[in-house]
Tab-separated table of C-alpha atoms and ligand atoms in Angstrom:
chain	number	residue	atom	x	y	z
A	1	MET	CA	-1.175	-7.562	-27.240
A	2	ARG	CA	2.215	-8.302	-25.692
A	3	ILE	CA	1.920	-8.565	-21.943
A	4	SER	CA	4.348	-9.182	-19.119
A	5	VAL	CA	3.244	-10.528	-15.705
A	6	ILE	CA	5.706	-10.003	-12.875
A	7	GLY	CA	5.274	-12.391	-9.997
A	8	CYS	CA	3.925	-15.921	-10.728
A	9	GLY	CA	2.355	-16.912	-7.396
A	10	TYR	CA	-1.409	-17.571	-6.729
A	11	LEU	CA	-2.298	-14.377	-8.508
A	12	GLY	CA	0.305	-13.980	-11.299
A	13	ALA	CA	0.415	-17.501	-12.593
A	14	VAL	CA	-3.334	-17.570	-13.036
A	15	HIS	CA	-3.377	-14.082	-14.510
A	16	ALA	CA	-0.634	-14.946	-17.034
A	17	ALA	CA	-2.364	-18.126	-18.173
A	18	CYS	CA	-5.773	-16.340	-18.436
A	19	MET	CA	-4.314	-13.424	-20.409
A	20	ALA	CA	-2.839	-15.952	-22.881
A	21	LYS	CA	-6.233	-17.652	-23.006
A	22	LEU	CA	-7.759	-14.290	-23.938
A	23	GLY	CA	-5.399	-14.253	-26.987
A	24	HIS	CA	-2.483	-12.152	-25.813
A	25	ASP	CA	1.217	-13.001	-25.957
A	26	VAL	CA	2.323	-13.277	-22.397
A	27	VAL	CA	5.620	-13.660	-20.583
A	28	GLY	CA	5.461	-14.557	-16.860
A	29	ILE	CA	8.416	-13.448	-14.803
A	30	ASP	CA	9.424	-14.498	-11.333
A	31	VAL	CA	12.604	-14.611	-9.246
A	32	ASP	CA	11.885	-18.196	-8.069
A	33	GLU	CA	13.666	-20.604	-10.481
A	34	GLN	CA	11.784	-23.626	-9.349
A	35	LYS	CA	8.468	-21.979	-9.866
A	36	ILE	CA	9.456	-20.911	-13.378
A	37	ALA	CA	10.749	-24.380	-14.230
A	38	ALA	CA	7.427	-25.926	-13.159
A	39	LEU	CA	5.316	-23.394	-14.956
A	40	SER	CA	7.434	-23.793	-18.082
A	41	ALA	CA	6.603	-27.433	-18.006
A	42	ALA	CA	2.885	-26.505	-17.669
A	43	LYS	CA	2.911	-27.666	-14.027
A	44	ALA	CA	1.184	-25.478	-11.453
A	45	PRO	CA	3.482	-24.848	-8.459
A	46	PHE	CA	0.356	-24.892	-6.253
A	47	TYR	CA	-3.083	-26.499	-6.349
A	48	GLU	CA	-5.719	-24.471	-8.223
A	49	PRO	CA	-8.556	-26.356	-10.008
A	50	GLY	CA	-8.284	-25.980	-13.828
A	51	LEU	CA	-4.902	-24.181	-13.820
A	52	GLU	CA	-2.769	-27.066	-15.118
A	53	GLU	CA	-5.225	-27.823	-17.959
A	54	LEU	CA	-5.208	-24.150	-18.878
A	55	LEU	CA	-1.386	-23.967	-18.768
A	56	GLU	CA	-1.143	-26.919	-21.121
A	57	GLU	CA	-3.776	-25.528	-23.508
A	58	VAL	CA	-2.227	-22.070	-23.765
A	59	GLN	CA	1.355	-23.196	-23.889
A	60	SER	CA	0.628	-25.366	-26.830
A	61	THR	CA	-0.362	-22.224	-28.697
A	62	GLY	CA	3.059	-20.684	-28.036
A	63	ARG	CA	1.498	-17.559	-26.517
A	64	LEU	CA	2.735	-18.143	-22.972
A	65	SER	CA	6.267	-18.401	-21.680
A	66	PHE	CA	7.991	-18.056	-18.325
A	67	THR	CA	11.387	-16.701	-17.351
A	68	THR	CA	13.434	-15.369	-14.401
A	69	ASP	CA	14.836	-12.663	-16.648
A	70	MET	CA	13.220	-9.343	-16.155
A	71	ALA	CA	14.688	-7.993	-19.401
A	72	SER	CA	12.103	-10.209	-21.116
A	73	ALA	CA	9.465	-7.610	-20.162
A	74	ALA	CA	10.938	-5.296	-22.811
A	75	GLY	CA	8.779	-5.330	-25.864
A	76	SER	CA	5.527	-5.859	-23.875
A	77	ASN	CA	3.265	-2.790	-23.769
A	78	VAL	CA	1.336	-3.817	-20.658
A	79	HIS	CA	3.163	-4.957	-17.491
A	80	PHE	CA	1.148	-6.475	-14.634
A	81	ILE	CA	2.601	-6.309	-11.094
A	82	CYS	CA	1.274	-9.455	-9.358
A	83	VAL	CA	3.735	-9.976	-6.438
A	84	GLY	CA	2.689	-10.665	-2.809
A	85	THR	CA	2.226	-8.025	-0.069
A	86	PRO	CA	2.499	-10.172	3.053
A	87	GLN	CA	2.167	-8.800	6.639
A	88	LYS	CA	5.359	-7.256	7.917
A	89	LYS	CA	7.035	-9.369	10.542
A	90	GLY	CA	6.063	-8.175	13.969
A	91	GLU	CA	3.883	-5.374	12.616
A	92	ASN	CA	0.391	-5.021	11.152
A	93	GLY	CA	1.378	-3.090	8.072
A	94	ALA	CA	1.878	-4.604	4.608
A	95	ASP	CA	5.434	-5.420	3.477
A	96	LEU	CA	5.910	-3.710	0.153
A	97	THR	CA	9.410	-4.994	-0.463
A	98	TYR	CA	8.304	-7.202	-3.379
A	99	VAL	CA	6.109	-4.639	-5.083
A	100	ASP	CA	8.915	-2.049	-4.834
A	101	ALA	CA	11.516	-4.539	-6.113
A	102	ALA	CA	9.248	-5.632	-9.021
A	103	THR	CA	8.564	-2.090	-10.056
A	104	VAL	CA	12.131	-0.905	-9.793
A	105	GLY	CA	13.388	-3.979	-11.635
A	106	LEU	CA	10.893	-3.354	-14.442
A	107	LEU	CA	11.579	0.342	-14.933
A	108	PRO	CA	14.726	-0.026	-17.199
A	109	HIS	CA	12.587	-2.100	-19.606
A	110	ILE	CA	9.597	0.180	-20.186
A	111	ALA	CA	9.042	2.317	-23.247
A	112	PRO	CA	6.845	5.340	-24.132
A	113	GLY	CA	3.141	4.423	-24.237
A	114	ASP	CA	3.616	1.424	-21.950
A	115	ILE	CA	1.334	0.870	-18.989
A	116	VAL	CA	2.363	-0.591	-15.689
A	117	VAL	CA	-0.672	-2.174	-14.098
A	118	GLY	CA	-0.664	-2.913	-10.341
A	119	LYS	CA	-2.849	-5.831	-9.248
A	120	SER	CA	-1.313	-6.541	-5.809
A	121	THR	CA	-3.265	-5.543	-2.700
A	122	VAL	CA	-1.497	-2.397	-1.371
A	123	PRO	CA	-1.986	0.296	1.228
A	124	VAL	CA	-3.657	3.376	-0.232
A	125	GLY	CA	-0.969	5.834	-1.520
A	126	THR	CA	1.272	3.183	-2.938
A	127	ALA	CA	0.073	3.761	-6.547
A	128	ALA	CA	0.809	7.481	-6.422
A	129	ARG	CA	4.351	6.742	-5.187
A	130	LEU	CA	4.948	4.096	-7.858
A	131	SER	CA	3.443	6.320	-10.521
A	132	ASP	CA	6.058	8.965	-9.716
A	133	LEU	CA	8.780	6.319	-10.175
A	134	VAL	CA	7.367	5.275	-13.542
A	135	LEU	CA	7.047	8.889	-14.753
A	136	ALA	CA	10.596	9.739	-13.587
A	137	GLN	CA	11.893	6.856	-15.659
A	138	GLU	CA	9.648	7.209	-18.756
A	139	PRO	CA	7.379	10.337	-18.973
A	140	GLY	CA	5.348	8.689	-21.711
A	141	ALA	CA	4.352	5.637	-19.705
A	142	HIS	CA	1.461	5.361	-17.202
A	143	LEU	CA	0.672	3.536	-14.005
A	144	VAL	CA	-2.827	2.068	-13.469
A	145	TRP	CA	-4.145	0.388	-10.322
A	146	ASN	CA	-6.339	-2.512	-11.314
A	147	PRO	CA	-7.195	-4.518	-8.179
A	148	GLU	CA	-7.885	-8.243	-8.429
A	149	PHE	CA	-10.817	-9.885	-6.738
A	150	LEU	CA	-10.237	-13.569	-7.544
A	151	ARG	CA	-10.834	-16.201	-4.951
A	152	GLU	CA	-8.411	-19.069	-4.556
A	153	GLY	CA	-10.109	-22.322	-5.643
A	154	HIS	CA	-12.092	-20.330	-8.269
A	155	ALA	CA	-9.216	-18.283	-9.638
A	156	VAL	CA	-9.378	-19.248	-13.333
A	157	ALA	CA	-13.123	-18.608	-13.578
A	158	ASP	CA	-12.833	-15.396	-11.530
A	159	THR	CA	-10.102	-14.074	-13.853
A	160	LEU	CA	-11.832	-14.992	-17.066
A	161	HIS	CA	-15.259	-13.873	-15.938
A	162	PRO	CA	-14.805	-11.308	-13.159
A	163	ASP	CA	-17.841	-9.489	-11.765
A	164	ARG	CA	-16.250	-6.101	-12.365
A	165	PHE	CA	-13.067	-4.276	-13.409
A	166	VAL	CA	-11.727	-1.287	-11.597
A	167	TYR	CA	-9.149	0.904	-13.303
A	168	GLY	CA	-7.449	3.501	-11.118
A	169	VAL	CA	-5.753	6.083	-13.317
A	170	ALA	CA	-3.785	9.246	-12.296
A	171	ASN	CA	-6.508	11.766	-13.223
A	172	GLY	CA	-9.494	9.476	-12.609
A	173	SER	CA	-10.759	10.166	-16.057
A	174	GLU	CA	-12.442	7.848	-18.578
A	175	GLU	CA	-10.467	9.698	-21.234
A	176	HIS	CA	-7.146	8.675	-19.787
A	177	GLN	CA	-4.916	7.001	-22.454
A	178	ALA	CA	-4.420	3.941	-20.288
A	179	VAL	CA	-8.169	3.185	-20.105
A	180	SER	CA	-8.406	2.216	-23.821
A	181	VAL	CA	-5.224	0.125	-23.517
A	182	LEU	CA	-6.724	-1.912	-20.631
A	183	ASP	CA	-10.034	-2.096	-22.440
A	184	ASP	CA	-8.152	-3.856	-25.216
A	185	VAL	CA	-6.568	-6.202	-22.782
A	186	TYR	CA	-9.910	-7.158	-21.321
A	187	SER	CA	-11.924	-6.839	-24.529
A	188	VAL	CA	-13.290	-10.404	-24.311
A	189	PRO	CA	-14.866	-10.195	-20.787
A	190	LEU	CA	-15.875	-6.558	-21.457
A	191	SER	CA	-17.798	-7.510	-24.557
A	192	SER	CA	-19.709	-10.094	-22.611
A	193	GLY	CA	-20.962	-7.346	-20.361
A	194	THR	CA	-18.512	-7.248	-17.394
A	195	PRO	CA	-18.896	-3.729	-15.901
A	196	ARG	CA	-15.836	-1.514	-15.479
A	197	LEU	CA	-15.368	1.545	-13.291
A	198	VAL	CA	-12.665	4.185	-13.809
A	199	THR	CA	-11.482	5.858	-10.668
A	200	ASP	CA	-8.450	7.721	-9.409
A	201	HIS	CA	-5.530	5.825	-7.835
A	202	PRO	CA	-6.425	5.964	-4.180
A	203	THR	CA	-10.092	4.973	-4.791
A	204	ALA	CA	-9.032	1.887	-6.771
A	205	GLU	CA	-6.603	0.897	-3.978
A	206	LEU	CA	-9.277	1.335	-1.344
A	207	VAL	CA	-11.881	-0.615	-3.315
A	208	LYS	CA	-9.849	-3.768	-2.777
A	209	THR	CA	-9.115	-3.282	0.901
A	210	ALA	CA	-12.732	-2.187	1.496
A	211	ALA	CA	-14.170	-5.229	-0.250
A	212	ASN	CA	-11.990	-7.652	1.733
A	213	SER	CA	-12.759	-5.826	5.006
A	214	PHE	CA	-16.524	-6.078	4.268
A	215	LEU	CA	-16.220	-9.797	3.629
A	216	ALA	CA	-14.259	-10.268	6.841
A	217	THR	CA	-16.820	-8.213	8.718
A	218	LYS	CA	-19.698	-10.326	7.340
A	219	ILE	CA	-17.943	-13.511	8.469
A	220	SER	CA	-17.184	-12.169	11.936
A	221	PHE	CA	-20.725	-10.813	12.262
A	222	ILE	CA	-22.201	-14.307	11.778
A	223	ASN	CA	-19.524	-15.783	14.063
A	224	ALA	CA	-20.520	-13.277	16.731
A	225	MET	CA	-24.156	-14.366	16.185
A	226	ALA	CA	-22.869	-17.939	16.611
A	227	GLU	CA	-21.528	-17.041	20.120
A	228	LEU	CA	-24.880	-15.604	20.970
A	229	CYS	CA	-26.757	-18.604	19.578
A	230	GLU	CA	-24.664	-20.884	21.720
A	231	ALA	CA	-25.469	-18.833	24.810
A	232	ALA	CA	-29.196	-18.783	23.955
A	233	GLY	CA	-29.641	-22.298	22.586
A	234	ALA	CA	-30.365	-21.104	19.043
A	235	ASP	CA	-29.165	-22.312	15.689
A	236	VAL	CA	-26.906	-19.918	13.717
A	237	THR	CA	-27.248	-21.774	10.427
A	238	ARG	CA	-31.058	-21.267	10.378
A	239	LEU	CA	-30.537	-17.658	11.563
A	240	ALA	CA	-28.140	-17.084	8.596
A	241	ASP	CA	-30.655	-18.684	6.203
A	242	ALA	CA	-33.415	-16.405	7.508
A	243	ILE	CA	-31.520	-13.081	7.534
A	244	GLY	CA	-29.892	-14.058	4.255
A	245	MET	CA	-33.273	-14.120	2.490
A	246	ASP	CA	-33.330	-10.323	2.769
A	247	ASP	CA	-31.561	-9.493	-0.427
A	248	ARG	CA	-30.052	-6.384	1.187
A	249	ILE	CA	-28.147	-8.781	3.406
A	250	GLY	CA	-27.687	-11.864	1.275
A	251	ARG	CA	-26.783	-15.388	2.371
A	252	LYS	CA	-23.178	-15.510	0.923
A	253	PHE	CA	-20.362	-15.222	3.459
A	254	LEU	CA	-22.729	-15.918	6.362
A	255	ASN	CA	-21.324	-19.373	7.112
A	256	ALA	CA	-20.436	-19.450	10.770
A	257	GLY	CA	-17.563	-21.715	11.796
A	258	ILE	CA	-13.903	-21.549	12.697
A	259	GLY	CA	-13.531	-18.163	10.885
A	260	PHE	CA	-11.556	-16.737	8.071
A	261	GLY	CA	-7.888	-17.351	7.210
A	262	GLY	CA	-5.694	-17.384	4.199
A	263	GLY	CA	-3.155	-15.100	2.639
A	264	CYS	CA	-5.586	-12.169	2.183
A	265	LEU	CA	-8.448	-11.378	4.601
A	266	PRO	CA	-6.477	-11.567	7.856
A	267	LYS	CA	-3.537	-9.571	6.753
A	268	ASP	CA	-5.539	-7.105	4.679
A	269	ILE	CA	-7.690	-5.950	7.511
A	270	ARG	CA	-4.601	-5.497	9.681
A	271	ALA	CA	-2.760	-3.544	6.980
A	272	PHE	CA	-5.833	-1.485	6.408
A	273	MET	CA	-5.929	-0.487	10.120
A	274	ALA	CA	-2.258	0.297	10.107
A	275	ARG	CA	-2.570	2.494	7.062
A	276	ALA	CA	-5.641	4.294	8.481
A	277	GLY	CA	-3.547	5.065	11.552
A	278	GLU	CA	-0.784	6.553	9.380
A	279	LEU	CA	-3.400	8.686	7.661
A	280	GLY	CA	-4.739	9.867	11.024
A	281	ALA	CA	-8.053	8.077	10.365
A	282	ASP	CA	-7.569	5.180	12.717
A	283	GLN	CA	-10.966	5.677	14.480
A	284	ALA	CA	-12.715	4.852	11.221
A	285	LEU	CA	-11.417	1.308	11.319
A	286	THR	CA	-11.270	0.397	15.015
A	287	PHE	CA	-14.210	-1.886	14.423
A	288	LEU	CA	-11.862	-4.123	12.300
A	289	ARG	CA	-9.953	-4.860	15.509
A	290	GLU	CA	-13.107	-6.364	16.830
A	291	VAL	CA	-13.670	-8.253	13.542
A	292	ASP	CA	-10.106	-9.659	13.964
A	293	SER	CA	-10.636	-10.661	17.590
A	294	ILE	CA	-14.004	-12.310	17.012
A	295	ASN	CA	-12.280	-14.322	14.260
A	296	MET	CA	-9.378	-15.347	16.599
A	297	ARG	CA	-11.796	-16.320	19.354
A	298	ARG	CA	-13.227	-18.982	17.068
A	299	ARG	CA	-9.978	-20.876	17.240
A	300	THR	CA	-9.830	-20.808	21.008
A	301	ARG	CA	-13.496	-21.861	21.200
A	302	VAL	CA	-12.794	-24.927	19.113
A	303	VAL	CA	-9.963	-25.935	21.420
A	304	GLU	CA	-12.234	-25.508	24.401
A	305	LEU	CA	-15.107	-27.501	22.761
A	306	THR	CA	-12.712	-30.235	21.841
A	307	ARG	CA	-11.563	-30.477	25.493
A	308	GLU	CA	-15.193	-30.652	26.566
A	309	LEU	CA	-15.877	-33.391	24.014
A	310	CYS	CA	-12.837	-35.279	25.383
A	311	ASP	CA	-14.338	-35.307	28.932
A	312	GLY	CA	-12.410	-32.390	30.189
A	313	THR	CA	-8.804	-33.219	29.189
A	314	LEU	CA	-6.830	-33.192	26.001
A	315	LEU	CA	-3.870	-35.006	27.473
A	316	GLY	CA	-3.042	-38.072	25.415
A	317	LYS	CA	-6.318	-37.831	23.493
A	318	ARG	CA	-6.149	-38.839	19.800
A	319	VAL	CA	-7.580	-36.003	17.731
A	320	THR	CA	-7.976	-36.276	13.995
A	321	VAL	CA	-8.285	-32.982	12.047
A	322	LEU	CA	-9.996	-33.305	8.709
A	323	GLY	CA	-8.674	-30.408	6.526
A	324	ALA	CA	-5.513	-28.303	6.751
A	325	ALA	CA	-6.056	-25.820	3.919
A	326	PHE	CA	-7.584	-22.412	4.861
A	327	LYS	CA	-10.506	-23.400	2.591
A	328	PRO	CA	-11.481	-26.242	0.293
A	329	GLU	CA	-10.140	-26.528	-3.273
A	330	SER	CA	-6.848	-24.971	-2.291
A	331	ASP	CA	-3.510	-26.197	-0.881
A	332	ASP	CA	-2.871	-22.850	0.754
A	333	VAL	CA	-2.162	-23.007	4.511
A	334	ARG	CA	-1.262	-19.344	5.102
A	335	ASP	CA	-3.001	-18.387	8.365
A	336	SER	CA	-5.159	-21.527	8.138
A	337	PRO	CA	-7.556	-21.635	11.054
A	338	ALA	CA	-7.577	-25.467	10.842
A	339	LEU	CA	-3.841	-25.796	11.268
A	340	SER	CA	-3.710	-23.132	13.948
A	341	ILE	CA	-6.288	-25.166	15.939
A	342	ALA	CA	-4.427	-28.411	15.262
A	343	ALA	CA	-1.162	-26.875	16.580
A	344	GLN	CA	-2.873	-25.498	19.690
A	345	LEU	CA	-4.434	-28.898	20.517
A	346	GLN	CA	-1.046	-30.561	20.153
A	347	LEU	CA	0.609	-28.006	22.430
A	348	GLN	CA	-2.104	-28.766	25.024
A	349	GLY	CA	-1.206	-32.453	25.095
A	350	ALA	CA	-3.455	-33.988	22.445
A	351	VAL	CA	-1.997	-36.451	19.907
A	352	VAL	CA	-3.040	-34.793	16.664
A	353	THR	CA	-3.213	-36.286	13.177
A	354	VAL	CA	-4.012	-33.965	10.302
A	355	THR	CA	-5.274	-35.091	6.927
A	356	ASP	CA	-6.110	-33.112	3.760
A	357	PRO	CA	-6.452	-33.998	0.114
A	358	LYS	CA	-4.023	-31.351	-1.180
A	359	ALA	CA	-2.473	-29.248	1.565
A	360	LEU	CA	-0.302	-31.684	3.544
A	361	PRO	CA	3.095	-30.858	1.919
A	362	ASN	CA	2.554	-27.134	2.703
A	363	ALA	CA	1.153	-27.874	6.163
A	364	ALA	CA	4.164	-30.051	7.018
A	365	LYS	CA	6.554	-27.249	6.082
A	366	ARG	CA	4.702	-24.865	8.393
A	367	PHE	CA	4.064	-27.203	11.368
A	368	PRO	CA	6.556	-30.035	11.138
A	369	GLU	CA	5.682	-31.177	14.718
A	370	LEU	CA	2.152	-32.330	13.736
A	371	HIS	CA	1.463	-35.848	12.481
A	372	TYR	CA	0.102	-36.024	8.911
A	373	ASP	CA	-1.625	-38.860	7.020
A	374	SER	CA	-2.896	-38.377	3.491
A	375	ASP	CA	-5.247	-41.357	3.793
A	376	THR	CA	-8.518	-40.290	5.388
A	377	ASN	CA	-9.402	-43.842	6.610
A	378	ALA	CA	-6.066	-44.364	8.171
A	379	SER	CA	-6.000	-40.840	9.798
A	380	VAL	CA	-9.273	-41.466	11.649
A	381	GLU	CA	-8.188	-44.906	12.976
A	382	LYS	CA	-8.673	-45.092	16.748
A	383	ALA	CA	-9.399	-41.394	17.032
A	384	ASP	CA	-11.035	-40.149	20.295
A	385	VAL	CA	-12.560	-37.205	18.414
A	386	LEU	CA	-12.834	-35.965	14.793
A	387	LEU	CA	-12.635	-32.311	13.895
A	388	LEU	CA	-13.965	-31.278	10.539
A	389	LEU	CA	-12.079	-27.903	9.947
A	390	THR	CA	-11.981	-27.557	6.133
A	391	GLU	CA	-15.086	-28.379	4.259
A	392	TRP	CA	-13.725	-30.485	1.389
A	393	LYS	CA	-16.484	-32.468	-0.378
A	394	GLU	CA	-15.056	-35.779	0.577
A	395	TYR	CA	-15.364	-34.949	4.271
A	396	GLN	CA	-18.958	-33.727	3.814
A	397	ASN	CA	-19.726	-37.035	2.142
A	398	LEU	CA	-18.241	-39.256	4.874
A	399	ASP	CA	-20.477	-42.106	5.926
A	400	PRO	CA	-20.893	-41.931	9.729
A	401	PHE	CA	-21.440	-45.683	9.916
A	402	GLU	CA	-18.287	-46.510	8.056
A	403	VAL	CA	-16.172	-43.950	9.887
A	404	GLY	CA	-17.784	-45.154	13.175
A	405	GLY	CA	-16.165	-48.527	12.659
A	406	ARG	CA	-12.708	-47.070	12.625
A	407	VAL	CA	-12.596	-44.500	15.469
A	408	SER	CA	-12.410	-45.306	19.096
A	409	SER	CA	-15.164	-42.856	20.200
A	410	LEU	CA	-18.056	-41.569	18.176
A	411	ARG	CA	-17.466	-37.809	18.689
A	412	ILE	CA	-17.306	-35.187	16.000
A	413	LEU	CA	-16.922	-31.428	16.037
A	414	ASP	CA	-18.118	-29.876	12.802
A	415	GLY	CA	-16.085	-26.645	12.618
A	416	ARG	CA	-17.799	-25.585	9.383
A	417	ASN	CA	-21.390	-26.463	10.239
A	418	THR	CA	-21.406	-28.465	7.016
A	419	LEU	CA	-22.612	-31.913	8.115
A	420	ASN	CA	-26.130	-33.121	8.703
A	421	PRO	CA	-26.387	-33.349	12.534
A	422	GLU	CA	-29.392	-35.766	12.301
A	423	LYS	CA	-27.475	-38.162	10.118
A	424	TRP	CA	-24.540	-38.330	12.453
A	425	ARG	CA	-26.575	-38.447	15.643
A	426	SER	CA	-28.727	-41.219	14.387
A	427	ALA	CA	-25.616	-43.178	13.675
A	428	GLY	CA	-24.726	-42.904	17.300
A	429	TRP	CA	-22.329	-40.013	17.160
A	430	THR	CA	-22.026	-37.112	19.573
A	431	TYR	CA	-22.202	-34.206	17.129
A	432	ARG	CA	-21.179	-30.676	17.979
A	433	GLY	CA	-21.506	-27.775	15.531
A	434	LEU	CA	-20.602	-24.102	16.201
A	435	GLY	CA	-23.476	-21.898	17.244
A	436	ARG	CA	-25.899	-24.831	17.057
A	437	PRO	CA	-27.794	-26.517	19.835
B	1	LIG	C1	-10.499	-13.311	-0.666
B	1	LIG	C2	-11.605	-12.563	-1.381
B	1	LIG	O1	-12.843	-13.304	-1.233
B	1	LIG	C3	-11.243	-12.307	-2.867
B	1	LIG	O2	-12.308	-11.521	-3.495
B	1	LIG	C4	-9.945	-11.529	-2.902
B	1	LIG	O3	-9.548	-11.342	-4.271
B	1	LIG	C5	-8.868	-12.381	-2.237
B	1	LIG	O4	-9.216	-12.580	-0.885
B	1	LIG	C6	-7.574	-11.628	-2.304
B	1	LIG	O5	-7.489	-10.583	-1.601
B	1	LIG	O6	-6.744	-11.988	-3.042
B	1	LIG	P1	-9.719	-15.942	-0.665
B	1	LIG	O7	-8.688	-15.493	0.325
B	1	LIG	O8	-9.359	-16.805	-1.804
B	1	LIG	O9	-10.392	-14.572	-1.295
B	1	LIG	O10	-10.881	-16.649	0.199
B	1	LIG	P2	-12.383	-16.490	0.536
B	1	LIG	O11	-13.224	-17.284	-0.320
B	1	LIG	O12	-12.679	-15.012	0.677
B	1	LIG	O13	-12.386	-17.093	2.013
B	1	LIG	C7	-11.630	-16.525	3.056
B	1	LIG	C8	-11.788	-17.294	4.364
B	1	LIG	O14	-13.139	-17.062	4.845
B	1	LIG	C9	-11.739	-18.805	4.260
B	1	LIG	O15	-10.896	-19.234	5.352
B	1	LIG	C10	-13.134	-19.300	4.345
B	1	LIG	O16	-13.202	-20.600	4.879
B	1	LIG	C11	-13.689	-18.263	5.259
B	1	LIG	N1	-15.172	-18.107	5.160
B	1	LIG	C12	-15.731	-17.720	3.922
B	1	LIG	C13	-16.005	-18.350	6.261
B	1	LIG	O17	-15.522	-18.708	7.347
B	1	LIG	N2	-17.362	-18.179	6.133
B	1	LIG	C14	-17.916	-17.776	4.890
B	1	LIG	O18	-19.141	-17.643	4.917
B	1	LIG	C15	-17.120	-17.548	3.838
């Protein structure tokens, strides 16, 4: 099939490459010339494991190209909208500028029988509005909402082997013409058993925000338990293991630590609350405000614990932060809890050095006032305290004896509860986890 993918960021670039991998002819379109130049040269404009190899592989087949010219969407019969929906400045709602611009820019190039497929995370009601625009331009075209559930760091595998497909079509019917078109697009994963659900537009939009809200709630739940464990002298990691053995609860997303960040969970729960308010259903989601504030409290707690570890004052203390990305295997620093903590420590008088295997260029753009060092050994040199804030493998594998020879005090705060406390303590370190004795 001929496919256009509009928006080539974390979502669209991966989607375009994966659609070509599935055998389709794909054109990726973005307004950012630098991004398009990089992708055209099979270079990923951000770090995502496996993406560059995939770009090289599919570009050599001639099935994937990139351009800034929206007119290149003409001739494709399926058009994926993959642009970002960031939080509005100074407000909780989602900024739909890019979704609207992409759709309006695409409209002159669609033909009868085409389907426009929204993948961006949007407030419920957006699909119905965009569907009207599509129909006004081309009564023979359709708009489908097909939310994306990929995780950064696992984006290629999640796109090629998703755990489900959701198609939101105007009448919510399996018989809708667009359903068979999307079935053709996804024929490879569907034939290997991936389930798919057909719903109406609002249900498909809500599936995505509900899923992210549930994940955020799960993380804040365990972080609230971590607060309680600290007060009671209990261990939240063992508590998570034990409740997670109940398969109605499940162990995934019960890792207590510095909380969730990134370009999705934090802004999605806020946009969801804002939209619920507009719909007169704000009471239904007031609990998400608590989810958000538990999450934010983690960051303040780490600053306080660091002060405690530094004998009551941060002034002039050398703090090394291991990890800047919002999670490992990503260079994304949008709303990164690690960086937010690093910046707060610096503002309170500490001398902060941040290291990360991939995210330092993005981190330096966001917080130019922090000091960065890409060499882990150099970054810990003479540190008064280490903070492990993003659980990259290489930090989990640090040797406490070797690191101990470089720092000036043997103190470590494990913000992701990922190290073995015994191992570090027996090497002479003062080890602090979150929600652990
Ligand atoms: C999230 C969802 O997991 C995806 O399904 C969704 O498609 C995506 O948002 C999106 O809306 O595009 P992502 O933002 O890549 O994916 O990251 P997650 O793996 O969900 O992690 C989010 C944050 O939660 C990270 O900061 C991570 O460190 C934190 N986390 C995760 C915890 O603190 N504890 C856990 O147990 C799990």
